[in-house]
PDB file of C-alpha atoms and ligand atoms in Angstrom:
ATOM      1  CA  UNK A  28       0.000   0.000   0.000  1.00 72.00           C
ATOM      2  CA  UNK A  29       1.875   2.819  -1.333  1.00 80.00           C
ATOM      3  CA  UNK A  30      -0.165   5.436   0.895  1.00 94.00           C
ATOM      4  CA  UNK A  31       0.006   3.721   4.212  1.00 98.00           C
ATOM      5  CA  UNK A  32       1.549   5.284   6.753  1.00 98.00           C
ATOM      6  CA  UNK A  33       2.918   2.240   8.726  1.00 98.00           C
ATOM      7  CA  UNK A  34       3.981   0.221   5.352  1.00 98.00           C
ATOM      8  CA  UNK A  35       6.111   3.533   4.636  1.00 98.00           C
ATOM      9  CA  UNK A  36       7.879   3.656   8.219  1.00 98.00           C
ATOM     10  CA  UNK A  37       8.798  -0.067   7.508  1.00 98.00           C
ATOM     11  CA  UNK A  38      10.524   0.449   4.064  1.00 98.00           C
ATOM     12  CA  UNK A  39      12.171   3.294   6.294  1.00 98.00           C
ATOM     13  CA  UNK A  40      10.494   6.103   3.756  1.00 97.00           C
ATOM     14  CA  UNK A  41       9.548   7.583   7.368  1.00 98.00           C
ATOM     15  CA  UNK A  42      11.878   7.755   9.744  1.00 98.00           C
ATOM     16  CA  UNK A  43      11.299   6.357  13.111  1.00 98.00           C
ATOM     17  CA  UNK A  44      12.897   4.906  16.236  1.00 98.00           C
ATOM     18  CA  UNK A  45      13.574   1.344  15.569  1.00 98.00           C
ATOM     19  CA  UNK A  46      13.989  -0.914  18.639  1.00 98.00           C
ATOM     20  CA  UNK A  47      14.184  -4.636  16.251  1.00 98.00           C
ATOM     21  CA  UNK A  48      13.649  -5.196  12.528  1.00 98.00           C
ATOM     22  CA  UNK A  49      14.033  -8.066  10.162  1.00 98.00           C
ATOM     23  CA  UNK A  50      12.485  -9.008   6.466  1.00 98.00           C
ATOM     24  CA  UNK A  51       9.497  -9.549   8.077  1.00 98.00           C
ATOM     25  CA  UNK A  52       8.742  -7.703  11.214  1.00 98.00           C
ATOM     26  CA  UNK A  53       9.456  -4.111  12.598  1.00 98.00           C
ATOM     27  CA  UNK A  54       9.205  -2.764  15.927  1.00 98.00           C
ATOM     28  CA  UNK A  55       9.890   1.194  16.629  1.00 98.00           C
ATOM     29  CA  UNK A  56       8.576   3.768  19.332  1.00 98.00           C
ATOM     30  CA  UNK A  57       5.468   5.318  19.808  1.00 98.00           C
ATOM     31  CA  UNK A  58       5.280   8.834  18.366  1.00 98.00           C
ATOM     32  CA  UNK A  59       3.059   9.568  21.284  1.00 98.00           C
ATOM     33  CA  UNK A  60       3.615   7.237  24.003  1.00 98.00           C
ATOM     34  CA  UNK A  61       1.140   6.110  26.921  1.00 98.00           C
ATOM     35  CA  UNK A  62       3.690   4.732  29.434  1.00 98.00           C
ATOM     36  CA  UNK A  63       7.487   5.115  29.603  1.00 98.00           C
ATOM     37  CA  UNK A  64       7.608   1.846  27.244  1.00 98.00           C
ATOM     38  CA  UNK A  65       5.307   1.893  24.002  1.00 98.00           C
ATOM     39  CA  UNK A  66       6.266   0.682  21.272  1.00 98.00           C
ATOM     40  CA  UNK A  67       4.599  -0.243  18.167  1.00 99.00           C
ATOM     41  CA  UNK A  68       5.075  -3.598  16.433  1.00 99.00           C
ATOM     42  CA  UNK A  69       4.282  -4.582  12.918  1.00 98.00           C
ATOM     43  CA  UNK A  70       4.555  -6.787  10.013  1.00 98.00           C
ATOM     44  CA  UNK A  71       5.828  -6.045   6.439  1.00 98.00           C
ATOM     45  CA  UNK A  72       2.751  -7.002   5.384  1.00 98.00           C
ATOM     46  CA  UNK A  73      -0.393  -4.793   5.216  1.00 98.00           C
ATOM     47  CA  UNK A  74      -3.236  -6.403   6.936  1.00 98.00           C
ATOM     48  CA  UNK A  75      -5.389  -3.895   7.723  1.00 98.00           C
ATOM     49  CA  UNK A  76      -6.697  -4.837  11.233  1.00 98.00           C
ATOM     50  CA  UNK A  77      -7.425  -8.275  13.105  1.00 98.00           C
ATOM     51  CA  UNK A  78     -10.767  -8.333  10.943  1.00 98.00           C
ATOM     52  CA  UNK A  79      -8.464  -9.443   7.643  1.00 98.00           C
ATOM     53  CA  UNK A  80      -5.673 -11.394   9.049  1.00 98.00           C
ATOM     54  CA  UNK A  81      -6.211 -14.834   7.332  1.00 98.00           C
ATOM     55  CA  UNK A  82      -5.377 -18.847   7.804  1.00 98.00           C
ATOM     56  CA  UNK A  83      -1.818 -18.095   5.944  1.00 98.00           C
ATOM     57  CA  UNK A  84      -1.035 -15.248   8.594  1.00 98.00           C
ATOM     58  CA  UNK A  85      -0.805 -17.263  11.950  1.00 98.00           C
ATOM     59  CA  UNK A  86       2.855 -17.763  11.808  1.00 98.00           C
ATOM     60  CA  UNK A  87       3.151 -14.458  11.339  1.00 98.00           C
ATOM     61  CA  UNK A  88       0.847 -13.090  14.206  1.00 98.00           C
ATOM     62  CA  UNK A  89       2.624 -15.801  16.807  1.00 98.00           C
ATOM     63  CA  UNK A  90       6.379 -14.011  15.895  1.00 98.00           C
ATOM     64  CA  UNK A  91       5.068 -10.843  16.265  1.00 98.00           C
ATOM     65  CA  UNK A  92       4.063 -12.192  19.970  1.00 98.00           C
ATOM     66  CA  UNK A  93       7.458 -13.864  20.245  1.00 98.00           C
ATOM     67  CA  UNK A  94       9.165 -10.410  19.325  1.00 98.00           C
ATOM     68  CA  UNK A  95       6.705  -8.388  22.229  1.00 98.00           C
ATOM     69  CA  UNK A  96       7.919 -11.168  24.774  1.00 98.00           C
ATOM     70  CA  UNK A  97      11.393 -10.300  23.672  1.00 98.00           C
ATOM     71  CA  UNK A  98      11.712  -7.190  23.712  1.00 98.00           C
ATOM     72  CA  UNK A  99       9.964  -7.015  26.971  1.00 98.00           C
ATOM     73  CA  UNK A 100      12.761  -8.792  28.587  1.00 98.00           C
ATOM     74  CA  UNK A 101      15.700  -6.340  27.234  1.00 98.00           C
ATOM     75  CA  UNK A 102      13.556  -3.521  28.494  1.00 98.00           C
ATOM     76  CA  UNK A 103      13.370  -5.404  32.248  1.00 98.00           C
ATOM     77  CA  UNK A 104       9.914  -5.714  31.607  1.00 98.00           C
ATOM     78  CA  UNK A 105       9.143  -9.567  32.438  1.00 98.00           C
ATOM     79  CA  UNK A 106       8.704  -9.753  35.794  1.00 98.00           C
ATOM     80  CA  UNK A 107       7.039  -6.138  36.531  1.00 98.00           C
ATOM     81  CA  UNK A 108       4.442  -6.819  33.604  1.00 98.00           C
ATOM     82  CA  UNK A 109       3.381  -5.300  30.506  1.00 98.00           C
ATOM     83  CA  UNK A 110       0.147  -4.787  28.284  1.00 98.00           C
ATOM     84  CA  UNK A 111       0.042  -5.764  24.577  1.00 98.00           C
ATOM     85  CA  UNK A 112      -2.901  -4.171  22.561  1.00 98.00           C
ATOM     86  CA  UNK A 113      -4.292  -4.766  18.728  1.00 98.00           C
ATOM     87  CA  UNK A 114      -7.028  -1.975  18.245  1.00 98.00           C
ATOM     88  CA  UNK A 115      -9.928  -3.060  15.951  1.00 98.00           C
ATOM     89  CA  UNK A 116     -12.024  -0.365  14.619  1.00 98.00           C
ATOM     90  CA  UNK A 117     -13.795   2.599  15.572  1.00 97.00           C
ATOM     91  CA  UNK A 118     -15.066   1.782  19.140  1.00 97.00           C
ATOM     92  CA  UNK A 119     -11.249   0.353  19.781  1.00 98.00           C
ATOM     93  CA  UNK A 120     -10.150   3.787  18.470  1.00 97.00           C
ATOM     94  CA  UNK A 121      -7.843   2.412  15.516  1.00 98.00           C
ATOM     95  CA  UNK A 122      -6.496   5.333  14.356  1.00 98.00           C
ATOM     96  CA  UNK A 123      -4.022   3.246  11.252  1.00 98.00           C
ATOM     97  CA  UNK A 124      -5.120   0.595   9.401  1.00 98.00           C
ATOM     98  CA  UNK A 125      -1.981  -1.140   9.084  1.00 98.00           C
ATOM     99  CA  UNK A 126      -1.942  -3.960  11.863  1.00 98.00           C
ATOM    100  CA  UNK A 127       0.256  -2.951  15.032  1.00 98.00           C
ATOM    101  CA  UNK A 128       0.408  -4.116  18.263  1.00 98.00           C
ATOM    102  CA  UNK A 129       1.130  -1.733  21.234  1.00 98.00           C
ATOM    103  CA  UNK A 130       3.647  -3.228  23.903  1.00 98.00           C
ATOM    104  CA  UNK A 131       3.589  -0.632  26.952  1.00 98.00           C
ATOM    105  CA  UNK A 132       4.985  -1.247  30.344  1.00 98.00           C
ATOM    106  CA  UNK A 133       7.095   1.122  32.877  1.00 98.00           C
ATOM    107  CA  UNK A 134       4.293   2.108  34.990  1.00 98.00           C
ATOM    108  CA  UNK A 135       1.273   0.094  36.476  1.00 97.00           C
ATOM    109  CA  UNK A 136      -2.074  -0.013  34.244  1.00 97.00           C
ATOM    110  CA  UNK A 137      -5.535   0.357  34.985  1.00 96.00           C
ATOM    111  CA  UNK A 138      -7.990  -2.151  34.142  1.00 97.00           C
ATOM    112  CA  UNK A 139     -10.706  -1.929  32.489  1.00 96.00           C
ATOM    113  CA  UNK A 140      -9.053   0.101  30.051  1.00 93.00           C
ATOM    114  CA  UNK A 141     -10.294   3.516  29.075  1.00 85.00           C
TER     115      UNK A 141
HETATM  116  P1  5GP B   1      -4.001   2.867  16.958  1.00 82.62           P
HETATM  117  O1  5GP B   1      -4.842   3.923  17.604  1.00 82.62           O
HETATM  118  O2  5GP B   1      -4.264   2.779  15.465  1.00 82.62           O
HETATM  119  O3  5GP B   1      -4.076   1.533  17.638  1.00 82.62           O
HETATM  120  O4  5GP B   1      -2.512   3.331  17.174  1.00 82.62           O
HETATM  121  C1  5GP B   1      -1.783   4.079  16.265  1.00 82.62           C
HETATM  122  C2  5GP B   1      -0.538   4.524  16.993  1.00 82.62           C
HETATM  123  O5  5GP B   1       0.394   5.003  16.033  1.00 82.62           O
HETATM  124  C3  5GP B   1      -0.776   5.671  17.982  1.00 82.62           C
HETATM  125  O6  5GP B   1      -0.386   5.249  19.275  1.00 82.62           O
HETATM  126  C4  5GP B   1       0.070   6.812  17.437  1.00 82.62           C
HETATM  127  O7  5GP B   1       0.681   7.574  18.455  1.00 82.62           O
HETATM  128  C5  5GP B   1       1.088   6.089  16.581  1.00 82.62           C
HETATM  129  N1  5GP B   1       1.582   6.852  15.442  1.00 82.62           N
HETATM  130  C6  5GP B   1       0.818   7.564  14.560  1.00 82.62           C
HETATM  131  N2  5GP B   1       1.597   8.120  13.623  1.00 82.62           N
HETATM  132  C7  5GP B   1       2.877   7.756  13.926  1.00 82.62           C
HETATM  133  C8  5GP B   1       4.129   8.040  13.298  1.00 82.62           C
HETATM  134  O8  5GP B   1       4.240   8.727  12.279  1.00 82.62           O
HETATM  135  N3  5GP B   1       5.242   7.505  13.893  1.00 82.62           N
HETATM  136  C9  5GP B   1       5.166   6.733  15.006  1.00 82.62           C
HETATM  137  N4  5GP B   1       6.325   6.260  15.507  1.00 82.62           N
HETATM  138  N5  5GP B   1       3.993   6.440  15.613  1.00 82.62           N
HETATM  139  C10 5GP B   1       2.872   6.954  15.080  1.00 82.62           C
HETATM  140 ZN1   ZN B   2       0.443  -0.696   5.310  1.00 82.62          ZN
END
């Protein structure tokens, strides 16, 4: 998707703070982050939301999991805890339609989310 915001940051067209990349999966910092740790973690691919992922893109969903729990650890966040969010639509308040998922942690979180 050549206008797609999150499919330009991954070919690097946008700059942004990358934390792990490889041919398939990107993860860089939150423009506008909710807690000292939010980062934003996504696939080359562009899947629009959880609504379109497919059969062929379960592999794909698990390692970007397996990249969260990762990361988590360099940042010391294993054992205090962490939160990791895919919005879906409007009422979820997706804001790009390029599947991400939010890793926070640093602070404690309230539940039920806002
Ligand atoms: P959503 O609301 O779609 O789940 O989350 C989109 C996230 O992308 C927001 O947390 C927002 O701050 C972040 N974001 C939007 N534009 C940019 C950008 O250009 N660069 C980075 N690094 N993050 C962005
Ligand atoms: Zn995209």
């Amino acid at each position: 998707m050549s206008d797609c915001l999150f499919c330009k940051i991954f070919k690097k067209e946008i700059s942004s703070r990358i934390v792990y990349e490889d041919n398939e999966i990107m993860a860089f910092e939150d423009i506008n982050p909710q807690a000292p740790v939010h980062l934003l973690i996504i696939p080359a691919k562009h899947i629009e939301s959880i609504n379109d992922i497919k059969e062929e893109d379960k592999e794909l969903i698990g390692k970007m999991f397996l990249i969260a729990k990762k990361i988590a650890k360099e940042k010391g966040l294993s054992e205090s805890g962490y939160r990791t969010i895919f919005n879906t639509g409007k009422d979820a308040g997706q804001a790009v339609f390029h599947i991400h998922l939010h890793l926070l942690g640093g602070r404690k979180m309230s539940w039920p989310p806002g």
